[in-house]
CSV table of C-alpha atoms in Angstrom, one decimal:
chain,number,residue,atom,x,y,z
A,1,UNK,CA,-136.5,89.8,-189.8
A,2,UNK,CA,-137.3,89.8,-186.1
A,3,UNK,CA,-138.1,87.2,-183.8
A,4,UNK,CA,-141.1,88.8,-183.3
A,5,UNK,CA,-141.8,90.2,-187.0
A,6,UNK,CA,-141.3,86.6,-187.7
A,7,UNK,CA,-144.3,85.3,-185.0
A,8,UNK,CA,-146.5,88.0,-186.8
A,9,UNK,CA,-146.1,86.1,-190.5
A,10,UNK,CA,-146.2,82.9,-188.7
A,11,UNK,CA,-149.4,83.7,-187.3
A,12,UNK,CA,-150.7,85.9,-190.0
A,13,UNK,CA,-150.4,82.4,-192.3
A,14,UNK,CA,-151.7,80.3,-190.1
A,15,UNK,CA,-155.1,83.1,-190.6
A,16,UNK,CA,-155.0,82.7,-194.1
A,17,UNK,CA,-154.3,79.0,-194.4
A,18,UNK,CA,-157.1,78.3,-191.3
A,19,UNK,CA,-159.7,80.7,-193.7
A,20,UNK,CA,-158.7,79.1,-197.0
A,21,UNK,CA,-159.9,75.4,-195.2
A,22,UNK,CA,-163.1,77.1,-194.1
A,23,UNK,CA,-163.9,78.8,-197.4
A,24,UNK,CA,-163.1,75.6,-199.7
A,25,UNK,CA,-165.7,73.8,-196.7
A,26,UNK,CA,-168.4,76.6,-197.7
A,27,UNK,CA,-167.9,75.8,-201.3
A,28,UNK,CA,-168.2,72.5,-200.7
A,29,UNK,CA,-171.4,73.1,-198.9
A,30,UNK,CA,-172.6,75.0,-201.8
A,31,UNK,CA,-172.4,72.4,-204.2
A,32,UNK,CA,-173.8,70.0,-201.9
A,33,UNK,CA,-177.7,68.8,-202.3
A,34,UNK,CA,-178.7,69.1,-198.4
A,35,UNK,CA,-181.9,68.4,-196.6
A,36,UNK,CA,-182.9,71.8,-195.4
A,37,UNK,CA,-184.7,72.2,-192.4
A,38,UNK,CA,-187.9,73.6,-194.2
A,39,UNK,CA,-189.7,70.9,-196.0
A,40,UNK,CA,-191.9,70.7,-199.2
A,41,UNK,CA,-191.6,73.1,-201.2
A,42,UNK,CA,-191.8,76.1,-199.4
A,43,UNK,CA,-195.3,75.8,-198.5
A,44,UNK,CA,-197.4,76.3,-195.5
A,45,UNK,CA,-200.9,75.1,-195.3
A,46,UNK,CA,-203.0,76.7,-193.4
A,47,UNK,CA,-207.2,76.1,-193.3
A,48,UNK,CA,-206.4,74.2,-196.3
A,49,UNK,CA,-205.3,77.2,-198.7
A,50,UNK,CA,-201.2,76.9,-199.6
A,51,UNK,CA,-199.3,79.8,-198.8
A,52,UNK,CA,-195.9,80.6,-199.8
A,53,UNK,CA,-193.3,81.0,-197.3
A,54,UNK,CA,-192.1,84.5,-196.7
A,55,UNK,CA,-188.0,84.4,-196.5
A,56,UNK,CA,-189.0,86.1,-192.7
A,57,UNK,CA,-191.2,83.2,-192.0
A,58,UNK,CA,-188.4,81.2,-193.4
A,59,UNK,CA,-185.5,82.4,-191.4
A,60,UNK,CA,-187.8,81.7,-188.5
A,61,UNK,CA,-189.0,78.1,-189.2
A,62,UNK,CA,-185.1,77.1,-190.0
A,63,UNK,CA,-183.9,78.9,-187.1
A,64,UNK,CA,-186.2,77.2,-185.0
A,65,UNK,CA,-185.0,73.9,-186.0
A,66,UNK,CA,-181.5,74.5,-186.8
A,67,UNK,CA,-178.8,72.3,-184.6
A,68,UNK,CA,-181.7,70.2,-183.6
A,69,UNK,CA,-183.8,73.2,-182.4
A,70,UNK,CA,-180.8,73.7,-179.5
A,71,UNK,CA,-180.4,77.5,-180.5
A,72,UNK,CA,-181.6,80.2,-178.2
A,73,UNK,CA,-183.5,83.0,-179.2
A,74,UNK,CA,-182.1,85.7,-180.7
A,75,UNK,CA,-178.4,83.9,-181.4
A,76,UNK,CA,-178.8,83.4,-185.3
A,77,UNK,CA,-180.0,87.0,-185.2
A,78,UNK,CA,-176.6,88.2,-183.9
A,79,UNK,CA,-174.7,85.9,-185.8
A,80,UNK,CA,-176.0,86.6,-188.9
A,81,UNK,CA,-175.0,90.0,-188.3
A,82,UNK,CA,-171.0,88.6,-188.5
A,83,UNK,CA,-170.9,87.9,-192.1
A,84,UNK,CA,-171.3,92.0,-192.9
A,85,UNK,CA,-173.7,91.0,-194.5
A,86,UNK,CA,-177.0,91.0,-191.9
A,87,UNK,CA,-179.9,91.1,-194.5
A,88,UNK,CA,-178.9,88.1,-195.9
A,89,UNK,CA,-182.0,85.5,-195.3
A,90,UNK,CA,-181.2,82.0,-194.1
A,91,UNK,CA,-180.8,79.7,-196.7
A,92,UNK,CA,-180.1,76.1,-194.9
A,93,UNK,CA,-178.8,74.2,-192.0
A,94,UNK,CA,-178.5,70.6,-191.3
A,95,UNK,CA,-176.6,68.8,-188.3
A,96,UNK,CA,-175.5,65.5,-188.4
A,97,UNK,CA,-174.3,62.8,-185.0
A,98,UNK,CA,-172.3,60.0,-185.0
A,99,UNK,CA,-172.1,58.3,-182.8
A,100,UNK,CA,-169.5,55.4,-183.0
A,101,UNK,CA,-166.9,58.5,-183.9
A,102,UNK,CA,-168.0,60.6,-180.8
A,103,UNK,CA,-168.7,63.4,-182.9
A,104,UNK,CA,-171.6,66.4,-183.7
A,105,UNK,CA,-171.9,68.9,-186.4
A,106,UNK,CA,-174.0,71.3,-187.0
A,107,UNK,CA,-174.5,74.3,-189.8
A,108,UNK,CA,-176.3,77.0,-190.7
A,109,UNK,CA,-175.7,78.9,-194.3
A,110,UNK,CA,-177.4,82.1,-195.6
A,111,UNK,CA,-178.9,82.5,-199.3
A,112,UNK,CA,-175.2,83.8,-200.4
A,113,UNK,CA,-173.1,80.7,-199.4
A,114,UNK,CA,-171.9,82.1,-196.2
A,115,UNK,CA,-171.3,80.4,-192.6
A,116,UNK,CA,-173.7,81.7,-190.4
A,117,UNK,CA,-172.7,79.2,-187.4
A,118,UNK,CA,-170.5,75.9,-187.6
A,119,UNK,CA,-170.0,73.8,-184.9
A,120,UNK,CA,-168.2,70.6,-184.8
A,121,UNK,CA,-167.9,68.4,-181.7
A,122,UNK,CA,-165.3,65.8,-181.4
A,123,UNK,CA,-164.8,63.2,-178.3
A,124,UNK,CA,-161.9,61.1,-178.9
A,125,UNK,CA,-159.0,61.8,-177.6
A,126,UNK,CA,-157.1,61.9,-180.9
A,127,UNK,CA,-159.1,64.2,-182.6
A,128,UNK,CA,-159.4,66.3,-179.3
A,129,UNK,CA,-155.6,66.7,-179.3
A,130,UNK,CA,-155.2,67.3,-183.3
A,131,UNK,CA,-157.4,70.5,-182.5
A,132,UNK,CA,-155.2,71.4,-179.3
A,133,UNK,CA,-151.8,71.5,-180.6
A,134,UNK,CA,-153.0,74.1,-182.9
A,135,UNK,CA,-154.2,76.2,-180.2
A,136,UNK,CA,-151.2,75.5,-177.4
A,137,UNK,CA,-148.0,75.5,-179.0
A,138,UNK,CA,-144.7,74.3,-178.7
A,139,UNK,CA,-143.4,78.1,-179.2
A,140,UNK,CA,-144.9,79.1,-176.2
A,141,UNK,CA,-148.3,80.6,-178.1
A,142,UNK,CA,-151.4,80.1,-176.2
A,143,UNK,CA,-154.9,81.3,-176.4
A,144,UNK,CA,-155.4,84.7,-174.9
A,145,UNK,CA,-158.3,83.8,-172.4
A,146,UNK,CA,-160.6,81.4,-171.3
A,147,UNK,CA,-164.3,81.9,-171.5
A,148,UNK,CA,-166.3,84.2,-169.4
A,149,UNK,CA,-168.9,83.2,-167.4
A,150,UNK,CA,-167.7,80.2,-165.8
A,151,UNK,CA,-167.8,78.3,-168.9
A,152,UNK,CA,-165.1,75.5,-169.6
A,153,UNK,CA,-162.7,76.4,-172.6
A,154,UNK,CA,-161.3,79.3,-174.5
A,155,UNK,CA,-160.7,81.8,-176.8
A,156,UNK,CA,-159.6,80.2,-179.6
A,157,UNK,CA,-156.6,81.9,-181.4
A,158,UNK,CA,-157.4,81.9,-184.7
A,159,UNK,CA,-161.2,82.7,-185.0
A,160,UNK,CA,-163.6,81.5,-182.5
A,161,UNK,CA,-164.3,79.8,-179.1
A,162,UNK,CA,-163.8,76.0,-178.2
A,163,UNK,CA,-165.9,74.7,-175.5
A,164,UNK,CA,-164.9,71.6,-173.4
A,165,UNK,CA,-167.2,70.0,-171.2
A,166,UNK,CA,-167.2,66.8,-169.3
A,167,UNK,CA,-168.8,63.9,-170.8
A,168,UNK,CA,-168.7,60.8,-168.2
A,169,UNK,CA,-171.0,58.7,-170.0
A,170,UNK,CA,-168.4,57.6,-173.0
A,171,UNK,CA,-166.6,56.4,-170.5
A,172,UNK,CA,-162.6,57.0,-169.5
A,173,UNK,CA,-160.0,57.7,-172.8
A,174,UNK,CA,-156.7,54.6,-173.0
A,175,UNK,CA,-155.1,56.6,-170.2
A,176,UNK,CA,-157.8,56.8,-167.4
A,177,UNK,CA,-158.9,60.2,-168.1
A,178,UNK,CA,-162.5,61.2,-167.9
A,179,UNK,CA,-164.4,61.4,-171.0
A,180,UNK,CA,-164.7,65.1,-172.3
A,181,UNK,CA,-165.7,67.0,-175.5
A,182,UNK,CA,-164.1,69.8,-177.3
A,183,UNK,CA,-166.7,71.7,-179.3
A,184,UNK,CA,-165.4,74.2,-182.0
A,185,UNK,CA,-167.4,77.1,-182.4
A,186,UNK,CA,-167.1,79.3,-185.8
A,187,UNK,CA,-169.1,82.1,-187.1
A,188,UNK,CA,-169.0,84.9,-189.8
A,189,UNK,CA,-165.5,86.0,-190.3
A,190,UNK,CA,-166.7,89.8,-188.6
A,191,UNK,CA,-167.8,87.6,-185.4
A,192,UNK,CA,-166.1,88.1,-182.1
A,193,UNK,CA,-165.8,85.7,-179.3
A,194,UNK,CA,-168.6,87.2,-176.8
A,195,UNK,CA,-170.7,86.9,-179.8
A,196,UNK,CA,-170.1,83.3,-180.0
A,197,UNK,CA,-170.6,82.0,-176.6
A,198,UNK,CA,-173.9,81.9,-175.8
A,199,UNK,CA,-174.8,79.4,-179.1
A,200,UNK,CA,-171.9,77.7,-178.4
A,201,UNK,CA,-172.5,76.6,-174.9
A,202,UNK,CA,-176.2,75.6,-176.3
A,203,UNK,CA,-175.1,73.4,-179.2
A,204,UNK,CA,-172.6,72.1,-176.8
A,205,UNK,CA,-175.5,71.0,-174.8
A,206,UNK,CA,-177.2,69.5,-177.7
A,207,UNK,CA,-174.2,67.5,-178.3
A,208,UNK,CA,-173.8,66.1,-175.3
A,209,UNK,CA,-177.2,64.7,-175.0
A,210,UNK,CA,-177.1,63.6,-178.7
A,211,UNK,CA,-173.6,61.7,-177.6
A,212,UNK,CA,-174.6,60.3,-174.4
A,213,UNK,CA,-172.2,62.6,-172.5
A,214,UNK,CA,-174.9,61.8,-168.9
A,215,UNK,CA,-173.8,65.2,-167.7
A,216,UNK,CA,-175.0,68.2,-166.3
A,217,UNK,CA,-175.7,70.7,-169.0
A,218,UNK,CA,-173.3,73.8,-169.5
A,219,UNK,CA,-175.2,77.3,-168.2
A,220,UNK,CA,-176.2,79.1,-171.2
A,221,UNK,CA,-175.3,82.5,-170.7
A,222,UNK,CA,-178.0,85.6,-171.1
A,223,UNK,CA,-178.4,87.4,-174.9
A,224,UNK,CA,-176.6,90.6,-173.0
A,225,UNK,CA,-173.4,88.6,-173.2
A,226,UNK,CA,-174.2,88.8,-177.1
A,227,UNK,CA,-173.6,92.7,-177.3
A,228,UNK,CA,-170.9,93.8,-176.3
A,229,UNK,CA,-167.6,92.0,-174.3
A,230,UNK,CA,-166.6,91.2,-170.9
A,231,UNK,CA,-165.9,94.4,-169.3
A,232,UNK,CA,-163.6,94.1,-166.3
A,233,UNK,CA,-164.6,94.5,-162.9
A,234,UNK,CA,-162.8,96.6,-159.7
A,235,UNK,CA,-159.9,94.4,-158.7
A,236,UNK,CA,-161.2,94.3,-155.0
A,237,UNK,CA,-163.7,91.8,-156.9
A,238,UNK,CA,-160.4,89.5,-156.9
A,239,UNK,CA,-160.9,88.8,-153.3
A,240,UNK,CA,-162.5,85.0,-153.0
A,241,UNK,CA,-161.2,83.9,-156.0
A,242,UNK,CA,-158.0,82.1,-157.1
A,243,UNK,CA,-156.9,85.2,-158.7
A,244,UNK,CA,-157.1,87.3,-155.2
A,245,UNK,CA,-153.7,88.2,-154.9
A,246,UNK,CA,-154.9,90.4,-157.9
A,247,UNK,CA,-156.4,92.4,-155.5
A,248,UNK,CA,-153.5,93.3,-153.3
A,249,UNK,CA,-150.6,95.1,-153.7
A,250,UNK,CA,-150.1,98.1,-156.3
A,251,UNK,CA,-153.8,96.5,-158.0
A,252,UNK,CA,-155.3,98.4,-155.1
A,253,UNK,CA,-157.9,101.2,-155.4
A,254,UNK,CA,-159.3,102.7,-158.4
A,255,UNK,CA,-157.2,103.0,-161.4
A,256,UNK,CA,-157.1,99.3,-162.2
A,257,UNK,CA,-159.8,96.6,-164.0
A,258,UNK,CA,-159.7,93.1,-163.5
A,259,UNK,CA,-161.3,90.3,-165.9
A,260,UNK,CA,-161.7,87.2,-164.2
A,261,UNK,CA,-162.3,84.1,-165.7
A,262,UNK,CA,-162.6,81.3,-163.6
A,263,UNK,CA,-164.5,78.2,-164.5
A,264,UNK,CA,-165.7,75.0,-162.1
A,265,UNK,CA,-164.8,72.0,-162.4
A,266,UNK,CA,-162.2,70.4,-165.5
A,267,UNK,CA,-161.7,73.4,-167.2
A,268,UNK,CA,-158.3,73.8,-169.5
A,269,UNK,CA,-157.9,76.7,-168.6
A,270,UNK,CA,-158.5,79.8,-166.0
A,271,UNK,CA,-157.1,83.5,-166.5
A,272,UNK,CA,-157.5,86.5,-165.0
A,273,UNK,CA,-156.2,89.9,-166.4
A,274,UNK,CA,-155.0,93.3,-164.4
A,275,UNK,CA,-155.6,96.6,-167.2
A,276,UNK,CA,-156.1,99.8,-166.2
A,277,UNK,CA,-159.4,100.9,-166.0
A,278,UNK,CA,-161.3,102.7,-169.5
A,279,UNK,CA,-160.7,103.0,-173.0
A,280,UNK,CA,-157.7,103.9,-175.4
A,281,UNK,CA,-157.9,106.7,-177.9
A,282,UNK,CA,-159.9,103.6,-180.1
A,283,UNK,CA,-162.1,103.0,-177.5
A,284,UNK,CA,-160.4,99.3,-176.7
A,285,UNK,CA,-159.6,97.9,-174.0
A,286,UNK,CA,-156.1,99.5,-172.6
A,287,UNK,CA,-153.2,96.3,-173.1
A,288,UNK,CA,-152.9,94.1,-169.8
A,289,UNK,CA,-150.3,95.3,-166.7
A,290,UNK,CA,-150.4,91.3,-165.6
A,291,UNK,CA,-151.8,88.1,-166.8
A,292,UNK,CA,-152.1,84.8,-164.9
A,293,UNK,CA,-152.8,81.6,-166.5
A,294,UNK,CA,-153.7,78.1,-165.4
A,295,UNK,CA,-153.1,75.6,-167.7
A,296,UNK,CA,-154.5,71.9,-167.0
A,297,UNK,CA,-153.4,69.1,-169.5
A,298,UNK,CA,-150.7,68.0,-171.6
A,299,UNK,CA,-150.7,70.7,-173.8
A,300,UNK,CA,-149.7,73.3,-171.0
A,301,UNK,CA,-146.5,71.2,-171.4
A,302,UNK,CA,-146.0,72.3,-174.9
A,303,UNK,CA,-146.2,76.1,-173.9
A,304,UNK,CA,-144.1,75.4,-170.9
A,305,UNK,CA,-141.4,74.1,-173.9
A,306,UNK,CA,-141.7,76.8,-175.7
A,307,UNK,CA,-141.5,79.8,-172.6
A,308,UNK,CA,-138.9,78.4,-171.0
A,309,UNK,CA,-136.9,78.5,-174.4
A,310,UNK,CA,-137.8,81.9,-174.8
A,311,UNK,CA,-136.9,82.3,-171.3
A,312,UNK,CA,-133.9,80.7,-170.5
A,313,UNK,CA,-134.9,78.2,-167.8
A,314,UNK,CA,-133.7,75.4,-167.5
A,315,UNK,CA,-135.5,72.3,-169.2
A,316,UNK,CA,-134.4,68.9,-170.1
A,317,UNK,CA,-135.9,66.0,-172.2
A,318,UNK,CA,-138.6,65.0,-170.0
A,319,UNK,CA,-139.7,68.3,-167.6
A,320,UNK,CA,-139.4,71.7,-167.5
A,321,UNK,CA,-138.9,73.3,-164.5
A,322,UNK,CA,-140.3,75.8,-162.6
A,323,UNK,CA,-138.9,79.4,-163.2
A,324,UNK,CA,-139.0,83.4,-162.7
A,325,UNK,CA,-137.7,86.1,-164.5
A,326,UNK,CA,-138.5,89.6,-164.0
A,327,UNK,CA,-141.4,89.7,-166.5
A,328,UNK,CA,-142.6,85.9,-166.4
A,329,UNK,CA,-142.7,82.7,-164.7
A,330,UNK,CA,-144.3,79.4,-164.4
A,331,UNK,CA,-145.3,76.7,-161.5
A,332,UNK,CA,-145.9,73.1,-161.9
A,333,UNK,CA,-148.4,70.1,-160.5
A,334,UNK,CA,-150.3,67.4,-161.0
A,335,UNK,CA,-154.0,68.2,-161.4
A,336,UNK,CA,-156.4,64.5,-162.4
A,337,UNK,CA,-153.5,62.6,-163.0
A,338,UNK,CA,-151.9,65.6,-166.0
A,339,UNK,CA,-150.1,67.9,-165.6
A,340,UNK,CA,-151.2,71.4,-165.1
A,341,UNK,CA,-148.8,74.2,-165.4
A,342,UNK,CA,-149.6,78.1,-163.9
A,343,UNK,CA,-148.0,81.3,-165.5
A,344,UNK,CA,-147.7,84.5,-164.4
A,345,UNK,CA,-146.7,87.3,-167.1
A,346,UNK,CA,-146.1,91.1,-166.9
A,347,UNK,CA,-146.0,94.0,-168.7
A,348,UNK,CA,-142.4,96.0,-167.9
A,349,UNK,CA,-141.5,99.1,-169.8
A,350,UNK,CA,-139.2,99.3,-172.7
A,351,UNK,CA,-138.4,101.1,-176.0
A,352,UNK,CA,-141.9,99.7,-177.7
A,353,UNK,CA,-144.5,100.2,-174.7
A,354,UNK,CA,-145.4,103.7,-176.6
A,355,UNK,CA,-146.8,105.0,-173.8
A,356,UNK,CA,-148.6,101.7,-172.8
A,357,UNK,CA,-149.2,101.8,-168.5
A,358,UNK,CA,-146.6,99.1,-167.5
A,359,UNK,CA,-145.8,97.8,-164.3
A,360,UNK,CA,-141.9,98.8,-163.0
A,361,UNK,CA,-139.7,96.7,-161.1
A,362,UNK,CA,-140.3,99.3,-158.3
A,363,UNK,CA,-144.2,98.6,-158.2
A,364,UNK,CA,-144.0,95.0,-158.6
A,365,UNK,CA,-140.3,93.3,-157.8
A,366,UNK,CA,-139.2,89.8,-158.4
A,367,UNK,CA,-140.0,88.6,-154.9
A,368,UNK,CA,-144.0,90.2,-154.9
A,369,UNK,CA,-144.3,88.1,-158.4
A,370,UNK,CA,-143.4,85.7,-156.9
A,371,UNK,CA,-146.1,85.6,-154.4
A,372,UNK,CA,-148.9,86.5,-156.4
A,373,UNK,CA,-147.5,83.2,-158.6
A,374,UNK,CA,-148.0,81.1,-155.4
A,375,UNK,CA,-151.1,82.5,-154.0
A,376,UNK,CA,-152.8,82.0,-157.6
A,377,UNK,CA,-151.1,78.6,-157.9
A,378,UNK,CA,-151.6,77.5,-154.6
A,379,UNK,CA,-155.6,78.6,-154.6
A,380,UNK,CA,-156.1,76.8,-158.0
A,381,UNK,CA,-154.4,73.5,-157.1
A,382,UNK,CA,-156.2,73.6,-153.7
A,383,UNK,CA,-160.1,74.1,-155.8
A,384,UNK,CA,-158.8,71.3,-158.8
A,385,UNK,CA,-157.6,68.8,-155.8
A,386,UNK,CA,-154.3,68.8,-157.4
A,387,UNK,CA,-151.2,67.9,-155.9
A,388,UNK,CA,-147.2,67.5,-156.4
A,389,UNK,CA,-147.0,71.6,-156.7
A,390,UNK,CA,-143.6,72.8,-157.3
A,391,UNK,CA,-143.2,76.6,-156.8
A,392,UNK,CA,-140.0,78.6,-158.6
A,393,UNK,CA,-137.0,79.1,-155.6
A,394,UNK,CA,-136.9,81.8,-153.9
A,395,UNK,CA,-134.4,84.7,-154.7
């Protein structure tokens, strides 16, 4: 078996193992007594005369209070749409703080046992990591993309998105850091991240009121960002950004799309992705020409691990160092006192591109990576305040 047929069964039983823990959860939370969110027994009073609720009027009144009444309109709507199974009435939800663990939970189920929306909020540092290392790995696997819309956090790999905002008011973790939250967002198993966002940045709000986080609360993006997902812009967009030398070089003109995702402030990560522009023959998304990466914590050591092994570079037990290859490399600094690590990786042609665009040495050399890895580098440590940046040599 391949290397890489053996990443595919790792991965694909990581799926299966990640969806047996959430399905033995919904069992659980089937044979659970809960308190729902409706009360009584299913009666409205109105002028005095009892009145059965409607499962419509009940879907409303628990949507209405579900997560502590933090969900927009419209979201359990969509999300109830990601179980396949959209006629499905709400059954139940029930959320639950704690406050000396630093964490938030919140569910809601329909009449069939199924997730509708779980989100679970953790602010210790310990559990924080135990949810990271599954998402950055020492193998050199790391989430696709961060989060549109300037929001702090991810795709998660698996199934999902994981928000991480600041949260100040709990105080500084046992090695200085800032407090912070890492919010796991989960929906139907049909659900897709753009889907997810909007509830998630919401309940992430919620959580950090309920937990004392004294912060500004995340922008909750518009119900459009339900439908459909991030399209990608013109790469001229690029130019501003920390991704601008996207804009330059063979990116130029039409032909090319650019997704840029770029959030303020401690974000874990920033990417922003070169495709060219339209659909397949599936109507996706064609595969990305270029990626670029900012990493920003401990984990983006893990991945460094893992790349550079992949790689060749040089590592030994304490660093990795910087490097470039002709389709990847990686720059180093300090950003808040972690470390922060910034990738570039490209898409060359080869025997499995199967008529995939791809950029050639001749469009895009060792020495022009090289200074789109700077400039995006250089522009993100100079917005994050970081500092002891350490480029790969020159050629």
């Amino acid at each position: 078996m391949s290397d890489a047929e053996e990443q595919q069964q790792t991965d694909e039983d990581e799926r299966r193992e990640r969806w047996r823990a959430l399905q033995e959860r919904a069992d659980r939370r089937r044979r659970r007594t809960r308190i729902a969110v409706w009360c009584g027994l299913g009666v409205l009073v109105l002028g005095g005369v009892g009145w059965a609720l409607t499962p419509t009027v009940k879907d409303k009144v628990i949507a209405s209070g579900a997560c502590d009444g933090a969900l927009p309109d419209g979201s359990l709507d969509t999300l109830r749409a990601t179980t396949g199974n959209a006629d499905a009435h709400l059954s139940e939800s029930e959320s639950e703080t704690d406050s000396g663990l630093g964490r938030y939970s919140c569910e809601v189920a329909n009449e069939e046992g199924e997730r509708i929306l779980e989100v679970r909020v953790y602010s210790r540092r310990d559990d924080i990591d135990s949810e990271l290392v599954r998402e950055f790995r020492d193998d050199g696997v790391l989430p696709a993309a961060a989060l549109p819309g300037g929001l702090p956090g991810f795709e998660s790999r698996l199934a999902g998105v994981t928000l991480m905002p600041e949260c100040p008011g709990r105080g500084k973790d046992a090695a200085g850091h800032p407090g912070q939250l890492l919010v796991d967002v989960l929906s139907g198993h049909r659900s897709e991240p753009h889907q997810l966002v909007r509830a998630g940045a919401a309940v992430a709000n919620k959580a950090a009121e309920k937990l004392g986080c004294d912060t500004d609360p995340l922008p909750v993006p518009a119900q459009d960002t339900e439908k459909a997902e991030p399209k990608g812009v013109p790469t001229g967009r690029a130019a501003g950004t920390t991704c601008a030398a996207l804009a330059r070089g063979p990116f130029q003109g039409a032909g090319w799309s650019v997704d840029l995702r770029i959030p303020k402030g401690h974000a874990p990560m920033t990417s922003c992705v070169v495709r060219p522009s339209g659909s397949d023959e599936d109507g996706e998304s064609h595969s990305p020409v270029i990626t670029l990466y900012g990493l920003y914590g401990e984990w983006s050591q893990r991945v460094m691990f893992g790349q550079a092994g992949l790689s060749g570079a040089r590592t030994d037990e304490s660093r990795t160092r910087p490097w470039l290859t002709d389709d990847n490399g990686w720059a180093t600094a300090r950003c808040g006192g972690r470390p922060a690590g910034f990738q570039l990786a490209v898409s060359r042609p080869d025997d499995e591109s199967d008529g995939q665009r791809t950029l050639s040495r001749e469009l895009l050399d060792r020495d022009a990576m090289r200074e789109v890895l700077a400039s995006f580098a250089e522009k993100e440590s100079a917005e994050r305040g970081c500092t002891r940046l350490r480029l790969p040599a020159a050629d």
